[in-house]
Amino acid sequence: MPSFNPCLVIPCYNHGRELIHYLPRLVRTQIPAIVVDDGSCAEEAELIRDACSRCDVRLERLPDNKGKWEAVAAGMRLAAQAGYTHVLQCDADGQHNPDCIADFITTGQNAPEHMVVGQPRYGADVPRARLHGRKITNFFTWLETAGACRCDAMCGFRLYPLERSLRILKRHRISPGMPGDIEMLVRCYWDGMPIISREVDVCYPEGGRSNFRMLRDNVLISLTHTKLCISALLHPWRLVRAHKPR
């Protein structure tokens, strides 16, 4: 099996309109892609099917809405079955600039054992509440990794070494929804996976739709940080192992 054979995994829930415009920009990068429809409604599911058909992209539909990270995990397993070695997770809402994919792929090719995490580069259109909320969650991630992990914990644009990531998924039930990005980052760090940050341009277009629900998802994120903080206190050897020279 080749040491570096990446594909895109795009979790999608009710973002059919966005995907029709965004997917052609992604496939122009010449990286194979898998779209995972996380139980979208009938109208949106049809738009997602249309977008994938036009771009000749593989589509996997989950029968029910399981949460963003269940869709990412499903895409990872499909990618492994297809012989890919790395997965570049990319959200379907079109907020991440596809021009940044080349830098992530080059970085991963030069450091195939590393996770490459997006460090958002925001414009003036970023919602203030989102910006301050991310600062809070990044602070707790910093605590959970004993100050070692300073990257953005919620960015849904990141490159995973597939084999090692799937081993982590087998050992742990990652939070299925929005907090999954946070938990997976911390658990990969605890497992000793090296992490690199690369900047990615993020935009919030006028009229754009988000699946983030302020009350529900902030509660789930708080519960996830509580779980991770308790786990870090009960199992400090994880931090010792993570800090060992590699």
Coordinates of C-alpha atoms in Angstrom, one line a residue:
M1 CA 0.0 0.0 0.0
P2 CA 1.4 3.5 -0.8
S3 CA 2.6 5.5 2.2
F4 CA 0.5 8.6 1.2
N5 CA -2.7 8.2 -0.8
P6 CA -5.2 10.9 0.5
C7 CA -8.9 11.5 -0.2
L8 CA -11.4 14.1 1.0
V9 CA -14.2 13.2 3.4
I10 CA -17.1 15.6 3.4
P11 CA -19.8 15.2 6.0
C12 CA -23.0 16.8 4.9
Y13 CA -26.3 17.4 6.7
N14 CA -28.9 19.5 4.9
H15 CA -26.2 21.5 3.0
G16 CA -27.3 20.5 -0.5
R17 CA -27.5 24.0 -1.8
E18 CA -24.1 24.8 -0.6
L19 CA -22.6 21.6 -1.8
I20 CA -23.8 22.2 -5.4
H21 CA -21.5 25.2 -5.5
Y22 CA -18.7 24.0 -3.2
L23 CA -18.1 20.5 -4.5
P24 CA -16.9 21.5 -8.0
R25 CA -14.2 23.7 -6.3
L26 CA -13.1 20.8 -4.2
V27 CA -12.9 18.3 -7.0
R28 CA -10.7 20.7 -9.0
T29 CA -8.0 19.8 -6.6
Q30 CA -7.8 16.4 -8.2
I31 CA -8.1 14.7 -4.8
P32 CA -10.7 11.9 -4.7
A33 CA -13.7 12.6 -2.5
I34 CA -16.3 10.8 -0.5
V35 CA -19.4 12.7 0.6
V36 CA -21.3 11.3 3.6
D37 CA -24.9 12.4 3.8
D38 CA -25.8 12.3 7.4
G39 CA -29.5 11.6 7.0
S40 CA -30.5 14.9 5.3
C41 CA -34.2 15.6 4.6
A42 CA -35.5 14.4 1.3
E43 CA -35.2 17.8 -0.6
E44 CA -31.6 18.3 0.6
A45 CA -30.7 14.7 0.0
E46 CA -31.7 15.1 -3.7
L47 CA -29.6 18.2 -4.0
I48 CA -26.6 16.3 -2.5
R49 CA -27.1 13.4 -4.9
D50 CA -27.2 15.8 -7.8
A51 CA -24.0 17.6 -6.7
C52 CA -22.2 14.3 -6.3
S53 CA -23.5 13.0 -9.7
R54 CA -22.4 16.1 -11.5
C55 CA -18.9 15.9 -10.0
D56 CA -18.6 12.0 -10.2
V57 CA -18.0 11.8 -6.5
R58 CA -18.8 8.8 -4.3
L59 CA -21.8 9.4 -2.1
E60 CA -22.7 7.4 1.1
R61 CA -26.0 8.1 2.7
L62 CA -26.6 7.3 6.4
P63 CA -30.3 6.4 7.0
D64 CA -30.6 8.6 10.0
N65 CA -29.0 11.8 11.3
K66 CA -26.2 10.5 13.6
G67 CA -24.2 13.7 14.1
K68 CA -21.3 15.2 12.2
W69 CA -18.6 13.0 13.7
E70 CA -20.5 9.8 13.0
A71 CA -20.5 10.9 9.4
V72 CA -16.7 11.7 9.5
A73 CA -16.0 8.3 11.1
A74 CA -18.2 6.5 8.4
G75 CA -16.2 8.3 5.7
M76 CA -12.9 7.3 7.3
R77 CA -13.9 3.6 7.3
L78 CA -15.0 3.8 3.7
A79 CA -11.7 5.5 2.7
A80 CA -9.7 2.8 4.4
Q81 CA -11.7 0.1 2.6
A82 CA -10.9 1.9 -0.7
G83 CA -7.2 1.8 0.1
Y84 CA -6.6 5.5 1.1
T85 CA -4.0 6.2 3.7
H86 CA -5.1 9.7 4.8
V87 CA -8.3 11.6 5.0
L88 CA -8.7 15.4 4.7
Q89 CA -11.9 16.3 6.5
C90 CA -13.7 19.2 4.9
D91 CA -17.1 20.6 6.0
A92 CA -19.8 20.9 3.4
D93 CA -20.9 24.4 4.2
G94 CA -18.3 26.0 2.0
Q95 CA -16.6 28.1 4.7
H96 CA -13.1 26.7 4.1
N97 CA -11.1 27.9 1.1
P98 CA -10.3 24.9 -1.2
D99 CA -7.1 26.6 -2.3
C100 CA -5.6 25.7 1.1
I101 CA -5.9 21.9 0.3
A102 CA -2.6 21.9 -1.6
D103 CA -0.7 23.1 1.4
F104 CA -2.3 20.5 3.7
I105 CA -1.6 17.7 1.2
T106 CA 2.0 18.8 0.8
T107 CA 2.5 19.0 4.6
G108 CA 0.9 15.5 5.1
Q109 CA 3.1 14.0 2.3
N110 CA 6.2 15.4 4.0
A111 CA 5.0 14.3 7.5
P112 CA 2.7 11.3 6.9
E113 CA 2.5 10.4 10.6
H114 CA 1.2 13.8 11.6
M115 CA -2.3 15.2 11.9
V116 CA -2.5 18.5 10.1
V117 CA -5.0 20.8 11.8
G118 CA -6.5 23.9 10.3
Q119 CA -5.8 27.2 12.0
P120 CA -8.6 29.5 10.9
R121 CA -7.7 32.8 9.3
Y122 CA -10.9 34.8 9.6
G123 CA -12.2 37.8 7.7
A124 CA -14.3 40.7 8.9
D125 CA -17.4 38.6 8.5
V126 CA -16.7 36.2 11.4
P127 CA -19.5 36.3 14.0
R128 CA -18.2 37.6 17.3
A129 CA -20.0 35.0 19.4
R130 CA -18.3 32.2 17.4
L131 CA -14.9 33.8 17.7
H132 CA -15.1 34.1 21.5
G133 CA -16.6 30.7 21.9
R134 CA -13.7 29.1 20.0
K135 CA -11.3 30.9 22.3
I136 CA -13.0 29.3 25.3
T137 CA -12.9 25.8 23.9
N138 CA -9.3 26.2 22.7
F139 CA -8.4 27.2 26.3
F140 CA -9.9 24.0 27.7
T141 CA -8.1 21.9 25.0
W142 CA -4.9 23.6 26.1
L143 CA -5.6 22.4 29.6
E144 CA -6.5 18.9 28.5
T145 CA -3.1 18.6 26.8
A146 CA -1.1 20.2 29.6
G147 CA -0.5 23.3 27.5
A148 CA 1.0 21.4 24.5
C149 CA -1.8 21.7 22.0
R150 CA -2.3 25.3 20.9
C151 CA -4.2 24.7 17.6
D152 CA -7.8 25.3 16.9
A153 CA -9.9 22.5 18.3
M154 CA -13.1 23.0 16.4
C155 CA -11.8 23.6 12.8
G156 CA -13.5 21.0 10.5
F157 CA -10.6 21.2 8.1
R158 CA -7.9 18.7 9.0
L159 CA -5.8 15.8 7.6
Y160 CA -5.8 12.5 9.5
P161 CA -3.4 9.6 9.2
L162 CA -6.1 7.0 8.6
E163 CA -4.7 3.8 10.1
R164 CA -3.8 5.3 13.4
S165 CA -7.0 7.4 13.6
L166 CA -9.2 4.3 13.0
R167 CA -7.4 2.5 15.9
I168 CA -8.3 5.4 18.2
L169 CA -11.9 5.2 17.0
K170 CA -12.0 1.6 17.8
R171 CA -10.9 2.2 21.4
H172 CA -13.0 5.2 22.1
R173 CA -16.6 6.3 21.4
I174 CA -16.0 9.8 20.1
S175 CA -18.8 12.4 20.7
P176 CA -21.0 12.0 17.6
G177 CA -21.9 15.6 17.0
M178 CA -20.1 18.9 16.8
P179 CA -17.8 18.2 19.9
G180 CA -16.3 15.2 18.0
D181 CA -13.7 17.5 16.4
I182 CA -12.5 18.6 19.8
E183 CA -12.5 15.1 21.4
M184 CA -10.7 13.5 18.4
L185 CA -8.0 16.1 18.5
V186 CA -7.3 15.6 22.2
R187 CA -7.4 11.8 22.0
C188 CA -5.0 11.8 19.0
Y189 CA -2.7 13.9 21.0
W190 CA -3.0 11.6 24.1
D191 CA -2.2 8.7 21.7
G192 CA 1.1 10.4 20.8
M193 CA 0.2 11.5 17.3
P194 CA 2.3 14.6 16.3
I195 CA 0.1 17.6 15.3
I196 CA 0.9 20.4 12.9
S197 CA -1.1 23.5 12.3
R198 CA -1.6 25.2 9.0
E199 CA -3.6 28.3 8.2
V200 CA -6.9 28.0 6.3
D201 CA -9.0 30.9 5.1
V202 CA -12.5 30.8 6.6
C203 CA -15.5 32.9 5.4
Y204 CA -19.0 33.3 6.6
P205 CA -21.0 34.2 3.4
E206 CA -24.1 36.3 3.8
G207 CA -27.1 34.0 4.0
G208 CA -24.9 31.0 4.8
R209 CA -26.5 28.2 6.9
S210 CA -24.9 26.5 9.9
N211 CA -25.9 23.3 11.7
F212 CA -24.3 24.6 14.9
R213 CA -27.1 25.1 17.5
M214 CA -25.9 27.6 20.0
L215 CA -27.6 26.2 23.2
R216 CA -27.5 22.5 22.4
D217 CA -24.0 22.3 21.0
N218 CA -22.5 24.5 23.6
V219 CA -23.9 22.2 26.3
L220 CA -22.6 19.2 24.5
I221 CA -19.2 20.9 24.1
S222 CA -19.1 21.7 27.8
L223 CA -19.9 18.1 28.7
T224 CA -17.2 16.8 26.3
H225 CA -14.6 19.1 28.0
T226 CA -15.8 17.9 31.4
K227 CA -15.3 14.3 30.3
L228 CA -11.8 15.0 28.9
C229 CA -10.7 17.0 31.9
I230 CA -11.7 14.2 34.3
S231 CA -10.0 11.7 32.1
A232 CA -6.8 13.7 32.0
L233 CA -6.8 13.9 35.8
L234 CA -7.6 10.2 36.2
H235 CA -5.0 9.1 33.7
P236 CA -2.1 11.5 33.8
W237 CA 0.1 8.9 32.1
R238 CA -1.5 9.8 28.8
L239 CA 0.0 13.3 29.1
V240 CA 3.4 11.8 30.0
R241 CA 3.3 9.5 27.0
A242 CA 2.2 12.3 24.7
H243 CA 5.1 14.5 25.8
K244 CA 7.7 11.8 25.2
P245 CA 10.2 12.8 22.4
R246 CA 9.2 11.2 19.0

